[in-house]
Amino acid sequence: MERTASTMGHTTERNVWSPDWGTAVVVDPKALRRLEEDNRRLRGWQRRRAVAAAFLLGASALSASIAYRQYSFVSKLRLKSHECRQNATRPNMAPSRASLEP
């Protein structure tokens, strides 16, 4: 219960939990069904977008992983080719066997 002061100086008790029917909104049943259908359709689209976003995130992580592995392999290959060139330019040494496998 809440006490409120009236304009005459008297206090009145008002139930705070009672619904205020003075601001009630009446909705046409056809409009309500249309709104429920629109809501159902929008939830379906939201679910599809969430699945698509998860798929794109997974594909992005996979492609980043593959790109890193390729970069690592190419870097190692470049170092080994540099080593082979250095060994080939040394005239007095026996040729070394540089492996191109990782």
PDB file of C-alpha atoms in Angstrom:
ATOM      1  CA  MET A   1       0.000   0.000   0.000  1.00  0.00           C
ATOM      2  CA  GLU A   2       1.176   3.477  -0.812  1.00  0.00           C
ATOM      3  CA  ARG A   3      -0.020   6.673   0.809  1.00  0.00           C
ATOM      4  CA  THR A   4      -0.630   9.622  -1.466  1.00  0.00           C
ATOM      5  CA  ALA A   5      -1.706  13.129  -0.581  1.00  0.00           C
ATOM      6  CA  SER A   6      -4.831  14.386  -2.262  1.00  0.00           C
ATOM      7  CA  THR A   7      -5.394  17.992  -3.286  1.00  0.00           C
ATOM      8  CA  MET A   8      -7.472  18.638  -0.171  1.00  0.00           C
ATOM      9  CA  GLY A   9      -4.674  17.640   2.190  1.00  0.00           C
ATOM     10  CA  HIS A  10      -6.139  14.236   2.991  1.00  0.00           C
ATOM     11  CA  THR A  11      -4.084  11.092   2.507  1.00  0.00           C
ATOM     12  CA  THR A  12      -5.499   8.138   0.618  1.00  0.00           C
ATOM     13  CA  GLU A  13      -4.198   4.621   0.348  1.00  0.00           C
ATOM     14  CA  ARG A  14      -3.665   3.175  -3.095  1.00  0.00           C
ATOM     15  CA  ASN A  15      -2.702  -0.398  -3.941  1.00  0.00           C
ATOM     16  CA  VAL A  16       0.575  -0.219  -5.889  1.00  0.00           C
ATOM     17  CA  TRP A  17       0.183  -3.690  -7.395  1.00  0.00           C
ATOM     18  CA  SER A  18      -3.271  -3.173  -8.894  1.00  0.00           C
ATOM     19  CA  PRO A  19      -3.274  -2.842 -12.694  1.00  0.00           C
ATOM     20  CA  ASP A  20      -3.879   0.585 -14.151  1.00  0.00           C
ATOM     21  CA  TRP A  21      -6.675  -0.115 -16.638  1.00  0.00           C
ATOM     22  CA  GLY A  22      -6.806   3.546 -17.605  1.00  0.00           C
ATOM     23  CA  THR A  23      -3.888   2.995 -20.003  1.00  0.00           C
ATOM     24  CA  ALA A  24      -4.899  -0.429 -21.346  1.00  0.00           C
ATOM     25  CA  VAL A  25      -4.382  -1.064 -25.051  1.00  0.00           C
ATOM     26  CA  VAL A  26      -6.887  -3.108 -27.024  1.00  0.00           C
ATOM     27  CA  VAL A  27      -5.426  -5.061 -29.947  1.00  0.00           C
ATOM     28  CA  ASP A  28      -7.470  -6.494 -32.783  1.00  0.00           C
ATOM     29  CA  PRO A  29      -7.170 -10.328 -32.830  1.00  0.00           C
ATOM     30  CA  LYS A  30      -6.228 -10.267 -36.539  1.00  0.00           C
ATOM     31  CA  ALA A  31      -3.483  -7.743 -35.855  1.00  0.00           C
ATOM     32  CA  LEU A  32      -2.305  -9.822 -32.892  1.00  0.00           C
ATOM     33  CA  ARG A  33      -2.068 -12.958 -35.074  1.00  0.00           C
ATOM     34  CA  ARG A  34      -0.193 -10.972 -37.722  1.00  0.00           C
ATOM     35  CA  LEU A  35       2.230  -9.657 -35.083  1.00  0.00           C
ATOM     36  CA  GLU A  36       2.772 -13.166 -33.710  1.00  0.00           C
ATOM     37  CA  GLU A  37       3.423 -14.485 -37.232  1.00  0.00           C
ATOM     38  CA  ASP A  38       5.863 -11.645 -37.940  1.00  0.00           C
ATOM     39  CA  ASN A  39       7.606 -12.362 -34.642  1.00  0.00           C
ATOM     40  CA  ARG A  40       7.917 -16.071 -35.511  1.00  0.00           C
ATOM     41  CA  ARG A  41       9.307 -15.235 -38.950  1.00  0.00           C
ATOM     42  CA  LEU A  42      11.816 -12.739 -37.530  1.00  0.00           C
ATOM     43  CA  ARG A  43      13.024 -15.261 -34.944  1.00  0.00           C
ATOM     44  CA  GLY A  44      13.640 -17.731 -37.773  1.00  0.00           C
ATOM     45  CA  TRP A  45      15.718 -15.169 -39.665  1.00  0.00           C
ATOM     46  CA  GLN A  46      17.621 -14.344 -36.492  1.00  0.00           C
ATOM     47  CA  ARG A  47      18.442 -18.032 -35.992  1.00  0.00           C
ATOM     48  CA  ARG A  48      19.635 -18.361 -39.602  1.00  0.00           C
ATOM     49  CA  ARG A  49      21.835 -15.271 -39.260  1.00  0.00           C
ATOM     50  CA  ALA A  50      23.371 -16.654 -36.061  1.00  0.00           C
ATOM     51  CA  VAL A  51      24.164 -19.969 -37.776  1.00  0.00           C
ATOM     52  CA  ALA A  52      25.648 -18.144 -40.777  1.00  0.00           C
ATOM     53  CA  ALA A  53      27.786 -15.948 -38.498  1.00  0.00           C
ATOM     54  CA  ALA A  54      29.072 -19.016 -36.629  1.00  0.00           C
ATOM     55  CA  PHE A  55      29.879 -20.718 -39.942  1.00  0.00           C
ATOM     56  CA  LEU A  56      31.742 -17.650 -41.225  1.00  0.00           C
ATOM     57  CA  LEU A  57      33.689 -17.375 -37.975  1.00  0.00           C
ATOM     58  CA  GLY A  58      34.720 -21.033 -38.215  1.00  0.00           C
ATOM     59  CA  ALA A  59      35.686 -20.693 -41.877  1.00  0.00           C
ATOM     60  CA  SER A  60      37.718 -17.590 -41.055  1.00  0.00           C
ATOM     61  CA  ALA A  61      39.597 -19.379 -38.267  1.00  0.00           C
ATOM     62  CA  LEU A  62      40.283 -22.356 -40.537  1.00  0.00           C
ATOM     63  CA  SER A  63      41.574 -20.188 -43.385  1.00  0.00           C
ATOM     64  CA  ALA A  64      43.800 -18.224 -40.970  1.00  0.00           C
ATOM     65  CA  SER A  65      45.257 -21.484 -39.689  1.00  0.00           C
ATOM     66  CA  ILE A  66      45.943 -22.745 -43.216  1.00  0.00           C
ATOM     67  CA  ALA A  67      47.496 -19.412 -44.215  1.00  0.00           C
ATOM     68  CA  TYR A  68      49.806 -19.509 -41.187  1.00  0.00           C
ATOM     69  CA  ARG A  69      50.946 -23.047 -41.994  1.00  0.00           C
ATOM     70  CA  GLN A  70      51.679 -22.060 -45.597  1.00  0.00           C
ATOM     71  CA  TYR A  71      53.576 -18.970 -44.464  1.00  0.00           C
ATOM     72  CA  SER A  72      55.626 -21.069 -42.044  1.00  0.00           C
ATOM     73  CA  PHE A  73      56.440 -23.638 -44.746  1.00  0.00           C
ATOM     74  CA  VAL A  74      57.453 -20.942 -47.253  1.00  0.00           C
ATOM     75  CA  SER A  75      59.649 -19.224 -44.646  1.00  0.00           C
ATOM     76  CA  LYS A  76      61.491 -22.471 -43.900  1.00  0.00           C
ATOM     77  CA  LEU A  77      61.856 -23.179 -47.609  1.00  0.00           C
ATOM     78  CA  ARG A  78      63.281 -19.705 -48.196  1.00  0.00           C
ATOM     79  CA  LEU A  79      65.867 -20.184 -45.440  1.00  0.00           C
ATOM     80  CA  LYS A  80      66.909 -23.556 -46.855  1.00  0.00           C
ATOM     81  CA  SER A  81      67.219 -22.157 -50.375  1.00  0.00           C
ATOM     82  CA  HIS A  82      69.380 -19.331 -49.012  1.00  0.00           C
ATOM     83  CA  GLU A  83      71.556 -21.946 -47.295  1.00  0.00           C
ATOM     84  CA  CYS A  84      71.856 -23.887 -50.564  1.00  0.00           C
ATOM     85  CA  ARG A  85      72.915 -20.742 -52.432  1.00  0.00           C
ATOM     86  CA  GLN A  86      75.560 -19.992 -49.836  1.00  0.00           C
ATOM     87  CA  ASN A  87      76.913 -23.533 -50.047  1.00  0.00           C
ATOM     88  CA  ALA A  88      76.946 -23.390 -53.840  1.00  0.00           C
ATOM     89  CA  THR A  89      79.019 -20.188 -53.871  1.00  0.00           C
ATOM     90  CA  ARG A  90      81.787 -21.656 -51.676  1.00  0.00           C
ATOM     91  CA  PRO A  91      84.314 -23.064 -54.154  1.00  0.00           C
ATOM     92  CA  ASN A  92      86.673 -25.012 -51.871  1.00  0.00           C
ATOM     93  CA  MET A  93      84.204 -26.936 -49.764  1.00  0.00           C
ATOM     94  CA  ALA A  94      82.478 -30.194 -50.439  1.00  0.00           C
ATOM     95  CA  PRO A  95      78.794 -29.767 -51.316  1.00  0.00           C
ATOM     96  CA  SER A  96      76.491 -30.147 -48.362  1.00  0.00           C
ATOM     97  CA  ARG A  97      73.162 -31.849 -48.518  1.00  0.00           C
ATOM     98  CA  ALA A  98      70.434 -29.380 -47.664  1.00  0.00           C
ATOM     99  CA  SER A  99      67.101 -31.028 -47.221  1.00  0.00           C
ATOM    100  CA  LEU A 100      64.066 -29.241 -48.600  1.00  0.00           C
ATOM    101  CA  GLU A 101      61.705 -31.185 -46.369  1.00  0.00           C
ATOM    102  CA  PRO A 102      60.394 -29.388 -43.271  1.00  0.00           C
TER     103      PRO A 102
END
